[in-house]
Amino acid sequence: MKKSKVYFVLAVVLIFNFSLFADEGMWIPSLLSKYNEEDMIKKGLKISAEDIYSINHSSLKDAIVLFGRGCTAEVISEKGLILTNHHCGYGQIQAHSSVEHDYLTNGYWASSMQEELVNPGLSVKFLIRMEDVTDIVLKDVTKTMSESERSSMIRKASSKLINEATSATNYIATVKPLYYGNQYFIYVMQEFKDIRFVGAPPSAIGKFGGDTDNWMWPRHTGDFSLFRIYSAPDGSPAKFSKDNIPLKAEKHLKISLKGVKKNDFTMVYGYPYTTQEYLPSYAVEMIAKYDRPVRVSLRNKRLEIMAGEMKKDAKVRIQYSSKYAGVANGWKKWQGVLKGLDRIDAIEKKKQLEKEFTEWAKSNPERMKEYGNVLPEFEKVYKELTPLKNWTTYFFESVWGIEIVRFAANFRGLSNLDKNSTDELVNTEIERLRKTASRFYKDYNSSIDKKIFYSMVSMFYNNIEADEYPPMILSIQNKFDGDIEKYSNFVFEESFMTSQQKLNDFLDSYKASKNKKITNDPVFMLMTDFISYYRSNYAKQLQELENKKDKLMRDYMRGLMEMQKDKLFYPDANATMRLTYGKVDTYEPKDAITYTYFTTLKGIMEKDDPNVYDYDVPEKLKELYENKDYGKYAEDGKMHICFLASNHTTGGNSGSPVLNAYGHLIGLNFDRNWEGTMSDIMYDPKMCRNISLDIRYFLFIVDKFAGAGHLVEEMDLVE
Ligand code: ARG
Ligand code: GLU
């Protein structure tokens, strides 16, 4: 065979294989039977699409909830017990913790329902149904409308649909765009607001490996926590009340003790938050060359300061653990994303696709009219957008990263009341502020914040051109001789917000006639100064560009779908319920290294280091390991901890159930591998893996480690 022919055959085989094994895609549960069922069965699924999602009878979807603001959880007993990640319940666990009752360090297990702890503000939502409402939503929308006319049409039609779907029910609903506004779906949900904390392992298990191991494989984190949904006595959603009862759940997941083998079919059900798979190259360029590098460099500094202080003091460690984890999580992920995009040559690949798109559009005058401008327009928009975004990213990651500056925003209400306002209004506002303040100061350390203040203001000052300084930053030059330390000292000295004592004194003697005292406060001034500078110099332009982008994205998406008629497209994630499927699999992170797909307790013992907080293995766990006291949860005498699979997941899939071919719970999704984090922008089947807790480790910890066997009794195990 001639060489070129060999290459041709090879190329065909490669392309064919790629589509055969690509586990990319976050699919719409209600459309599985139409688009995915056949493929899923071919890959090993043993139940039907109807078993996964149905509106006529109970299905797996009835056991999946949106947990809090952005995680997933699943019902695992008929008494409303739900399972999610430790890092999803982290804020709650932390809120219940103090130096005396340190549930972060020691874990917590309610020994009866009376000991389950109330969590104000936490809710879960069940999906009742989702439905394609594109025709209704876009009925009065025309091609010639402006973007704002279009949105207001869509808003009107949506709110009518929402009213119809929810009136005379206790449901809530939203209408959301898919494929960038080429389709619309309504999501009807039921929200429960009495959610109690049942149990969590110590951080040394639930957060084992901490930020060092975060986003990495091999992984040994027991990242789970347990909550329970409570309802009114009649089963309906209700706010917290002592009379509420554990939810009589319609559906709960069965838990499999059988474990996983390489190539086993798996699926993940949940609420992925955002992906951006269809961005043009210009957008990826902006992200890779400007946005993420700036964010990473600013966070480097913030994290360094926090970590230094947390190491020195147990109280500070508890106060800042949740904040630190939040800042560190994005920071570490973005570094993986940058490497990943570079490794797979994402920008070049996007450019190739764009070339094809341009050719395709050119080949027909109708198309040329519809799509010929899309890419050149994109290029223009991103050229304008990049410098604007640079300023806003700097602002949000630097000055807005200072805790006291964000806190100051709470005082806008009070500052707007003056001597003409009624006492009642003023007093209500003061009371509100006292509450907000007591939550804020519980976890506030002004000496950390002052250090952060100094370094964030410095970085803004040094990296942004002077003609883009808001007035307060300019004033550092003339009033403080450009000495930022002097400025920081002044601010922390003068502001009434920098300690709880000062704030209390301030509120105790507050008079509405003195509202200038707020507007003249240096922290408040810095905050309002940035916001108004942003509003007058960036907001309008940004909004216009965003509108242009929205329309271009909508057209580009539709064009891509027309161009690749035979390809099955999934809509980018947008915090709506999705199902993704793949298989248990290994990967090769680097030359000559292959990672196996599971980890065991032995690995925890290997990482043990009492001197490092993240690796300080609890004595009890060591004992269980020494005695191989694993009960029925071991496999071949080994305790499995985590496993890898090729499911396409993202943020929001934390706490999502990982299900086997029969729809039984085999794992709890909690992370991705670092080398695969670019999957939010471009998925690579060779490198992208989701990381799950092996469900048997969860059971082992609850049963053997915590001695909370009564909880396991509630569950439905398949042996
Ligand atoms: N990387 C996981 C996710 O994106 C877990 C984050 C929490 N853990 C941590 N060490 N910060 O959310
Ligand atoms: N830990 C992530 C979350 O909070 C999930 C990991 C991911 O982004 O894939 O949702």
XYZ file of C-alpha atoms and ligand atoms in Angstrom:
741
model
C 0.000 0.000 0.000
C 1.194 3.501 -0.711
C 2.013 5.576 2.320
C -0.753 8.107 1.794
C -3.310 5.348 1.586
C -2.162 3.873 4.876
C -2.587 7.237 6.512
C -6.020 7.582 5.039
C -7.150 4.224 6.399
C -5.590 5.055 9.745
C -7.359 8.370 9.889
C -10.719 6.777 9.190
C -10.146 4.192 11.897
C -9.117 6.893 14.346
C -12.131 9.058 13.693
C -14.394 6.057 13.934
C -12.873 4.948 17.223
C -13.054 8.404 18.620
C -16.800 8.634 18.222
C -17.246 5.099 19.441
C -15.440 5.674 22.714
C -16.053 9.328 23.307
C -17.958 9.562 26.560
C -18.427 13.248 26.093
C -21.889 14.664 26.632
C -24.303 15.851 29.291
C -27.632 14.588 28.096
C -31.181 15.719 28.704
C -32.892 13.062 30.836
C -36.305 13.421 29.197
C -34.790 12.837 25.756
C -32.719 9.763 26.558
C -35.145 7.340 24.969
C -35.082 9.352 21.779
C -31.357 9.955 21.432
C -29.246 7.857 23.773
C -30.956 4.683 24.897
C -29.721 2.561 22.033
C -26.133 3.649 22.512
C -26.361 3.218 26.268
C -27.668 -0.314 25.943
C -24.904 -1.103 23.492
C -22.437 0.100 26.080
C -23.940 -1.991 28.855
C -27.032 -0.349 30.337
C -29.433 -2.988 31.678
C -32.453 -0.818 32.434
C -34.522 1.382 30.156
C -34.505 5.128 29.607
C -37.970 5.140 31.207
C -36.424 3.749 34.400
C -34.050 6.674 34.448
C -36.521 9.433 33.663
C -40.280 9.200 33.522
C -43.175 11.479 34.295
C -45.691 8.645 34.372
C -44.201 6.446 37.045
C -41.453 6.648 39.594
C -37.960 6.655 38.128
C -34.392 7.297 39.227
C -34.843 11.026 38.716
C -37.165 11.101 41.741
C -34.221 10.238 43.980
C -31.967 13.053 42.710
C -32.011 16.534 44.230
C -30.346 19.846 43.679
C -28.608 20.415 47.013
C -28.248 23.984 48.257
C -27.033 26.412 45.677
C -24.962 24.205 43.481
C -24.413 20.576 44.449
C -26.293 17.364 43.830
C -27.532 14.869 46.428
C -29.492 11.627 46.288
C -32.108 10.006 48.472
C -30.826 6.746 49.962
C -33.563 5.687 52.361
C -37.326 5.838 52.518
C -36.963 8.214 55.466
C -35.553 11.015 53.378
C -31.872 10.403 54.156
C -29.704 12.082 51.522
C -26.075 11.649 50.594
C -23.840 14.366 49.225
C -20.180 15.374 49.410
C -18.399 16.515 52.536
C -17.350 19.620 50.602
C -20.989 20.302 49.692
C -22.064 20.181 53.327
C -18.883 21.938 54.387
C -20.449 25.347 54.991
C -23.077 23.758 57.254
C -20.599 21.554 59.095
C -18.414 24.578 59.617
C -21.339 26.697 60.826
C -22.140 24.109 63.513
C -18.483 23.999 64.572
C -16.587 25.913 67.208
C -13.318 25.268 69.039
C -15.331 23.329 71.694
C -17.458 21.395 69.173
C -15.114 21.021 66.265
C -17.146 18.867 63.878
C -14.748 19.734 61.087
C -11.928 17.999 62.912
C -13.860 15.319 64.784
C -16.820 14.581 62.579
C -20.394 14.361 63.777
C -22.947 11.568 63.918
C -26.488 12.086 65.110
C -27.305 9.010 67.160
C -31.033 9.640 66.789
C -33.252 11.953 64.789
C -33.437 14.301 67.782
C -29.759 15.027 67.282
C -30.080 15.995 63.642
C -29.101 19.654 63.325
C -31.122 22.411 61.641
C -29.569 24.401 58.778
C -31.182 27.772 58.103
C -31.030 28.703 54.456
C -30.340 25.199 53.148
C -32.866 23.640 50.787
C -33.120 20.810 48.275
C -35.172 20.678 45.096
C -36.750 17.693 43.400
C -37.485 17.835 39.703
C -41.142 17.117 38.983
C -40.826 17.378 35.211
C -38.988 19.103 32.380
C -40.504 19.899 29.053
C -39.517 21.430 25.737
C -41.403 24.735 25.470
C -39.416 26.241 22.594
C -42.401 26.796 20.331
C -44.349 28.669 22.973
C -41.425 30.736 24.242
C -40.288 31.811 20.782
C -43.758 32.183 19.298
C -43.705 35.972 19.038
C -39.994 36.356 18.572
C -38.919 37.608 15.155
C -35.583 37.758 13.411
C -35.490 41.521 13.215
C -36.016 42.130 16.942
C -33.270 43.661 19.033
C -31.779 41.463 21.740
C -33.580 43.377 24.457
C -36.943 43.142 22.696
C -36.292 39.468 22.220
C -35.493 38.934 25.906
C -38.553 40.765 27.051
C -40.763 38.643 24.741
C -39.146 35.530 26.133
C -39.560 36.730 29.700
C -43.244 37.393 29.137
C -43.934 34.022 27.570
C -41.884 32.275 30.255
C -43.637 33.854 33.175
C -46.985 32.838 31.710
C -45.757 29.250 31.417
C -44.395 29.360 34.946
C -47.699 30.610 36.317
C -49.600 27.867 34.577
C -47.232 25.204 35.811
C -47.248 26.299 39.431
C -50.640 27.816 40.244
C -52.567 25.834 42.848
C -49.493 23.690 43.571
C -46.537 23.974 45.926
C -44.183 23.812 42.960
C -41.732 26.334 41.658
C -40.579 26.549 38.049
C -38.002 28.120 35.774
C -37.644 28.388 32.018
C -34.095 28.081 30.767
C -32.431 28.352 27.370
C -30.574 25.409 25.875
C -28.181 25.580 22.926
C -27.775 29.310 23.583
C -31.413 30.148 23.103
C -32.193 27.886 20.170
C -34.317 25.830 22.538
C -36.176 26.452 25.793
C -37.159 24.035 28.528
C -39.364 24.498 31.559
C -38.274 22.848 34.811
C -40.948 22.299 37.429
C -39.488 21.624 40.857
C -40.525 21.082 44.448
C -38.389 22.689 47.129
C -37.928 21.422 50.687
C -36.533 23.850 53.224
C -36.132 21.839 56.386
C -32.913 19.951 55.795
C -31.046 18.618 58.802
C -27.448 17.602 59.228
C -27.129 13.922 60.098
C -23.470 13.114 59.947
C -20.039 13.598 58.469
C -16.653 12.007 58.996
C -13.750 14.005 60.407
C -11.985 16.190 57.845
C -9.065 13.790 58.103
C -11.361 11.429 56.156
C -13.910 13.689 54.440
C -11.268 16.091 53.227
C -8.294 13.718 53.387
C -5.524 15.102 51.222
C -7.112 18.557 51.441
C -6.050 21.067 48.882
C -2.855 19.140 48.169
C -4.769 16.224 46.661
C -7.729 18.262 45.405
C -8.277 17.738 41.641
C -5.752 14.927 41.656
C -5.416 11.231 41.232
C -4.489 8.944 43.015
C -7.092 10.074 45.490
C -8.178 8.844 48.909
C -10.803 11.333 50.055
C -13.923 10.076 51.870
C -15.784 13.079 50.546
C -19.309 12.528 51.908
C -21.824 13.913 54.359
C -25.375 12.936 55.279
C -28.460 15.090 55.624
C -32.172 14.409 55.948
C -35.157 16.046 54.306
C -38.061 16.917 56.590
C -41.594 17.713 55.478
C -44.794 18.884 57.113
C -46.792 16.036 58.709
C -48.812 15.718 55.480
C -45.645 15.285 53.414
C -45.649 18.719 51.832
C -42.660 21.098 51.861
C -42.466 23.277 54.950
C -40.119 25.636 56.719
C -38.373 24.290 59.811
C -40.743 23.233 62.557
C -40.456 20.830 65.485
C -43.578 19.136 64.160
C -42.019 18.305 60.813
C -41.383 14.654 60.014
C -38.711 12.859 57.956
C -39.764 12.877 54.326
C -41.506 9.708 53.204
C -39.507 9.442 50.019
C -41.189 8.208 46.870
C -37.966 6.841 45.502
C -34.586 6.033 46.974
C -31.501 4.527 45.380
C -30.477 0.963 46.035
C -26.842 0.630 47.020
C -24.674 -2.010 45.379
C -21.921 -3.758 47.298
C -20.533 -5.375 44.173
C -17.898 -2.785 43.338
C -16.560 -1.848 39.934
C -14.308 -3.401 37.296
C -12.474 -1.753 34.449
C -14.800 -0.998 31.513
C -17.979 -1.331 33.589
C -20.814 0.874 32.377
C -21.435 3.856 34.667
C -23.645 6.915 34.633
C -23.777 10.107 36.660
C -27.031 11.905 37.334
C -27.138 15.475 38.579
C -26.868 19.206 38.126
C -23.724 20.193 36.197
C -23.291 23.918 36.500
C -21.559 25.357 33.421
C -19.636 24.094 30.440
C -18.529 26.067 27.382
C -17.860 23.472 24.734
C -18.920 25.553 21.747
C -16.917 28.725 22.328
C -15.104 30.235 19.360
C -11.294 30.286 19.402
C -11.272 33.999 20.308
C -13.057 33.263 23.550
C -10.746 30.396 24.419
C -7.814 32.662 23.696
C -9.134 35.299 26.077
C -9.619 32.709 28.792
C -6.262 31.030 28.300
C -4.072 34.068 27.762
C -5.660 36.713 29.980
C -8.471 35.783 32.272
C -7.278 32.634 34.035
C -3.615 33.645 34.390
C -4.678 36.900 36.088
C -6.988 35.099 38.461
C -4.349 32.544 39.349
C -1.703 35.149 40.105
C -3.985 37.175 42.369
C -5.159 34.107 44.222
C -1.586 32.897 44.741
C -1.088 35.848 47.021
C -4.404 35.616 48.842
C -3.918 31.922 49.567
C -0.360 32.392 50.752
C -1.523 34.923 53.333
C -4.425 32.797 54.573
C -2.369 29.611 54.760
C 0.373 31.310 56.759
C -2.059 32.474 59.438
C -4.114 29.275 59.497
C -1.033 27.251 60.316
C -0.341 29.376 63.376
C -3.694 29.246 65.109
C -6.478 26.639 65.481
C -9.208 29.250 65.735
C -8.092 30.935 62.541
C -7.877 27.555 60.836
C -11.545 26.872 61.567
C -12.595 30.412 60.675
C -10.850 30.359 57.341
C -11.039 26.704 56.291
C -14.156 27.074 54.183
C -13.074 30.370 52.641
C -9.640 29.010 51.874
C -11.042 25.883 50.238
C -13.308 28.017 48.079
C -10.526 30.258 46.807
C -8.086 27.369 46.369
C -10.497 25.210 44.430
C -10.793 27.502 41.406
C -7.142 28.499 41.623
C -5.932 24.931 41.332
C -8.455 23.919 38.725
C -7.611 26.829 36.402
C -3.963 25.857 36.380
C -5.010 22.398 35.225
C -7.313 23.897 32.610
C -4.507 26.046 31.203
C -2.163 23.082 30.893
C -4.878 20.894 29.447
C -5.978 23.391 26.796
C -2.375 23.785 25.784
C -1.724 20.040 25.686
C -4.657 19.291 23.403
C -4.006 22.386 21.315
C -7.549 23.576 21.917
C -7.240 26.968 20.239
C -5.815 25.434 17.079
C -8.586 22.822 17.032
C -11.207 25.530 17.386
C -9.590 27.436 14.532
C -9.757 24.359 12.330
C -13.447 23.987 13.029
C -13.954 27.662 12.274
C -12.207 27.292 8.963
C -14.586 24.479 8.102
C -17.497 26.590 9.223
C -16.410 29.479 7.028
C -16.032 27.190 4.010
C -19.411 25.685 4.679
C -21.070 29.075 4.986
C -19.392 30.377 1.847
C -20.580 27.466 -0.265
C -24.156 28.675 -0.382
C -25.536 32.247 -0.602
C -28.391 31.630 1.838
C -25.973 30.358 4.446
C -23.568 33.127 3.685
C -26.285 35.594 4.572
C -27.181 33.766 7.755
C -23.748 32.762 9.023
C -21.105 34.539 6.970
C -20.661 37.283 9.547
C -20.657 35.226 12.693
C -16.935 34.544 13.016
C -15.648 37.933 11.860
C -18.078 39.533 14.309
C -16.915 37.269 17.098
C -13.368 38.352 16.432
C -14.326 42.016 16.739
C -16.353 41.497 19.885
C -13.553 39.664 21.673
C -11.025 42.279 20.663
C -13.152 44.886 22.404
C -14.050 42.652 25.275
C -10.579 41.531 26.312
C -9.298 44.828 27.785
C -12.616 45.508 29.522
C -12.595 42.072 31.053
C -9.035 42.555 32.168
C -10.081 45.449 34.396
C -13.150 43.688 35.771
C -11.248 40.482 36.453
C -8.624 42.501 38.324
C -11.296 44.236 40.313
C -13.210 41.079 41.238
C -10.135 39.052 42.128
C -8.259 41.806 43.952
C -10.261 44.533 45.696
C -13.447 42.491 45.724
C -11.419 39.632 47.231
C -11.004 41.704 50.407
C -13.587 40.532 52.923
C -14.252 43.865 54.559
C -14.872 45.523 51.195
C -17.584 43.002 50.344
C -19.005 43.333 53.840
C -19.233 47.117 53.429
C -21.776 46.615 50.650
C -24.282 45.662 53.382
C -24.302 49.270 54.568
C -25.700 50.742 51.393
C -29.254 50.426 52.701
C -28.548 52.279 55.932
C -26.495 54.955 54.189
C -29.496 55.787 52.006
C -31.727 56.520 54.997
C -31.417 60.047 56.392
C -32.991 62.405 58.907
C -36.265 62.279 56.961
C -36.590 58.501 57.331
C -38.826 57.016 59.989
C -37.261 55.578 63.124
C -38.876 52.289 62.325
C -37.138 51.963 58.971
C -33.803 52.903 60.483
C -34.143 50.500 63.406
C -35.161 47.595 61.205
C -32.134 48.199 59.053
C -29.854 48.373 62.087
C -31.230 45.095 63.399
C -30.688 43.454 60.028
C -27.103 44.686 60.028
C -26.468 43.375 63.524
C -27.478 39.911 62.408
C -25.392 40.020 59.250
C -22.478 41.356 61.279
C -22.571 38.645 63.907
C -22.327 35.995 61.192
C -19.551 37.900 59.472
C -17.344 38.493 62.514
C -17.625 34.910 63.738
C -15.214 34.022 60.947
C -13.392 37.303 60.467
C -9.789 38.010 61.313
C -8.866 41.597 60.647
C -5.121 41.079 60.668
C -5.411 38.541 57.814
C -7.759 40.815 55.975
C -5.447 43.759 56.421
C -2.577 41.829 54.872
C -4.846 40.821 52.014
C -6.017 44.406 51.685
C -2.450 45.629 51.352
C -1.403 43.062 48.783
C -4.584 43.180 46.689
C -4.600 46.971 46.495
C -0.898 46.843 45.628
C -1.446 44.379 42.811
C -4.272 46.433 41.382
C -2.166 49.578 41.686
C 0.877 48.015 40.042
C -0.802 46.125 37.232
C -3.541 48.463 36.080
C -2.655 51.622 34.191
C -3.182 54.860 36.105
C -5.778 56.102 33.623
C -7.957 53.187 34.778
C -7.715 53.976 38.504
C -10.923 54.792 40.342
C -10.556 58.069 42.333
C -9.740 56.347 45.645
C -6.823 54.515 44.084
C -5.659 57.740 42.482
C -5.788 59.366 45.908
C -3.140 56.929 47.129
C -0.759 58.790 44.865
C -1.469 62.279 46.121
C -2.735 61.757 49.682
C -0.446 58.909 50.734
C 2.592 59.575 48.532
C 1.868 56.326 46.707
C 2.576 54.445 49.935
C 0.037 51.643 50.047
C 1.051 50.529 53.507
C 0.251 53.977 54.816
C -3.093 53.811 53.075
C -3.902 50.351 54.534
C -2.988 51.500 58.046
C -5.207 54.518 57.634
C -8.162 52.463 56.397
C -7.969 49.840 59.122
C -7.464 52.476 61.782
C -10.276 54.774 60.699
C -13.032 52.435 59.512
C -15.819 51.505 61.934
C -16.083 48.082 60.314
C -12.692 46.560 60.971
C -13.669 45.009 64.308
C -16.912 43.822 65.846
C -16.385 46.103 68.842
C -16.064 49.183 66.659
C -19.100 48.211 64.662
C -21.240 47.622 67.760
C -20.235 50.985 69.204
C -21.057 52.583 65.914
C -24.513 51.013 65.637
C -25.343 51.613 69.325
C -24.988 55.359 68.918
C -26.175 55.593 65.320
C -28.482 58.409 64.191
C -29.896 58.627 60.680
C -28.926 62.279 60.554
C -25.314 61.109 60.727
C -25.432 58.918 57.650
C -22.385 60.795 56.327
C -20.419 58.740 58.823
C -21.098 55.745 56.629
C -20.480 57.401 53.307
C -17.221 58.873 54.651
C -15.962 55.590 56.017
C -12.789 54.668 54.099
C -13.819 51.042 53.459
C -17.280 52.064 52.378
C -15.764 54.723 50.130
C -13.419 52.261 48.465
C -16.311 49.888 47.847
C -18.685 52.488 46.363
C -15.858 54.089 44.446
C -15.067 50.875 42.594
C -18.703 50.059 41.979
C -19.531 53.451 40.556
C -16.345 53.569 38.510
C -17.297 50.176 37.125
C -20.836 51.318 36.395
C -19.859 54.463 34.581
C -16.884 53.102 32.669
C -17.497 49.431 31.980
C -20.983 48.189 32.722
C -22.777 49.611 29.706
C -20.141 48.638 27.186
C -19.888 45.175 28.681
C -23.628 44.709 28.513
C -23.689 45.710 24.858
C -20.909 43.295 24.047
C -22.599 40.549 26.022
C -25.777 41.090 24.019
C -23.852 40.856 20.774
C -22.128 37.751 22.018
C -25.426 36.145 22.981
C -26.785 36.576 19.510
C -23.574 35.399 17.872
C -23.408 32.337 20.106
C -26.987 31.494 19.245
C -26.282 31.759 15.531
C -22.979 29.930 15.725
C -24.525 27.086 17.690
C -27.377 26.730 15.217
C -24.928 26.877 12.322
C -22.693 24.193 13.813
C -25.699 21.948 14.281
C -26.734 22.487 10.667
C -23.244 21.914 9.404
C -22.747 18.663 11.327
C -26.175 17.206 10.732
C -25.224 13.676 11.774
C -23.587 14.626 15.001
C -25.590 14.409 18.198
C -25.192 17.704 20.082
C -25.731 18.103 23.799
C -26.489 21.529 25.224
C -23.821 23.129 27.387
C -24.433 22.578 31.091
C -26.542 25.285 32.744
C -27.423 23.945 36.188
C -30.259 21.830 34.843
C -30.581 18.109 35.384
C -28.392 15.974 33.118
C -27.255 12.430 32.720
C -23.819 11.500 31.507
C -22.515 8.000 30.890
C -19.158 6.376 30.405
C -17.103 3.552 31.780
C -14.699 2.733 34.567
C -11.284 3.470 33.112
C -7.590 4.110 33.628
C -5.544 6.896 32.015
C -1.997 7.856 31.140
C -1.123 11.260 32.608
C 2.458 11.271 31.329
C 4.890 9.267 29.315
C 5.345 5.791 30.804
C 2.783 6.280 33.574
C -0.556 4.520 33.683
C -2.937 5.127 36.549
C -5.068 2.222 37.731
C -8.722 2.969 38.216
C -9.043 2.459 41.962
C -7.292 3.270 45.231
C -7.312 1.372 48.524
C -6.889 1.994 52.241
C -3.250 1.017 51.932
C -2.721 4.280 50.044
C -4.105 6.254 52.980
C -1.594 4.580 55.285
C 1.172 5.393 52.804
C 0.216 9.061 52.837
C -0.063 9.145 56.637
C 1.879 12.028 58.176
C 0.812 13.315 61.596
C 2.753 16.530 60.955
C 0.710 17.500 57.938
C -2.886 18.470 58.663
C -4.141 17.090 55.346
C -2.564 13.674 55.933
C -3.110 13.038 59.608
C -4.830 9.636 59.559
C -7.189 9.018 62.532
C -6.044 6.310 64.976
C -9.324 4.461 64.665
C -8.870 4.105 60.921
C -5.363 2.753 61.438
C -6.705 0.163 63.856
C -9.373 -0.973 61.438
C -6.673 -1.267 58.795
C -4.338 -3.250 61.063
C -7.126 -5.683 61.907
C -8.501 -5.781 58.359
C -11.837 -5.186 60.039
C -13.775 -4.363 56.875
C -16.964 -6.376 57.352
C -18.790 -6.983 54.117
C -17.378 -3.866 52.497
C -14.022 -5.212 51.293
C -13.086 -6.743 47.965
C -10.431 -9.488 47.963
C -9.431 -8.381 51.440
C -8.910 -4.787 50.372
C -10.868 -1.684 51.232
C -11.457 0.292 48.042
C -11.575 4.070 48.436
C -12.063 5.914 45.115
C -12.380 5.031 41.437
C -12.025 6.654 38.031
C -14.455 6.666 35.120
C -14.884 8.545 31.876
C -18.168 10.282 32.697
C -18.269 13.862 31.478
C -18.886 15.884 34.640
C -18.285 19.370 35.950
C -18.856 21.572 39.007
C -22.334 20.920 40.380
C -21.893 17.215 39.787
C -20.403 17.127 43.245
C -22.492 14.756 45.279
C -23.960 13.189 42.150
C -24.712 9.485 42.316
C -22.560 7.220 40.185
C -24.821 4.389 39.062
C -24.124 0.988 37.533
C -25.897 -0.635 34.591
C -28.849 -1.504 36.853
C -29.211 1.997 38.256
C -27.760 0.994 41.627
C -25.532 3.366 43.547
C -21.854 2.367 43.260
C -20.153 5.675 43.926
C -20.400 9.303 44.857
C -18.953 11.747 42.341
C -16.781 14.453 43.866
C -14.032 15.575 41.537
C -12.154 15.300 38.254
C -8.527 14.594 37.472
C -6.328 17.642 37.084
C -5.158 16.644 33.596
C -8.788 16.547 32.487
C -10.169 19.765 33.946
C -10.223 21.425 30.525
C -13.222 19.219 29.772
C -15.415 22.237 30.578
C -14.101 23.754 27.359
C -12.920 20.734 25.406
C -13.340 17.101 26.358
C -10.544 14.652 25.636
C -11.630 11.022 25.957
C -8.055 9.901 26.559
C -7.487 12.196 29.503
C -10.792 13.228 31.099
C -11.950 11.265 34.120
C -14.387 11.829 36.949
C -13.332 10.806 40.445
C -15.802 9.020 42.709
C -15.877 7.706 46.196
C -16.425 3.937 46.195
C -19.773 3.569 47.924
C -18.446 0.687 50.028
C -15.930 3.009 51.698
C -18.801 5.320 52.620
C -20.681 2.397 54.201
C -17.562 1.175 55.965
C -16.912 4.596 57.501
C -20.501 5.009 58.689
C -20.750 1.472 60.019
C -17.301 0.462 61.218
C -15.508 3.739 61.832
C -18.347 5.823 63.257
C -20.403 3.010 64.723
C -23.486 4.560 63.152
C -24.846 1.231 61.921
C -28.394 2.463 62.569
C -27.996 4.656 59.477
C -26.850 1.749 57.317
C -29.919 -0.175 58.536
C -32.088 2.463 56.907
C -30.475 1.892 53.520
C -31.292 -0.626 50.862
C -28.182 -2.731 50.133
C -27.821 -5.064 47.161
C -25.230 -7.695 48.074
N -12.422 19.927 43.469
C -13.695 19.599 44.021
C -14.775 20.496 43.399
O -14.559 21.180 42.480
C -13.680 19.604 45.518
C -13.467 20.916 46.185
C -13.453 20.954 47.687
N -12.207 20.530 48.277
C -11.129 21.321 48.521
N -10.057 20.768 49.026
N -11.082 22.607 48.269
O -15.564 21.185 43.907
N -15.945 19.193 43.056
C -16.792 19.663 42.002
C -18.105 20.261 42.497
O -18.154 20.926 43.488
C -17.020 18.581 41.042
C -15.781 18.375 40.353
C -15.858 18.873 38.961
O -15.823 20.080 38.724
O -15.921 17.978 38.137
O -19.123 20.209 41.882
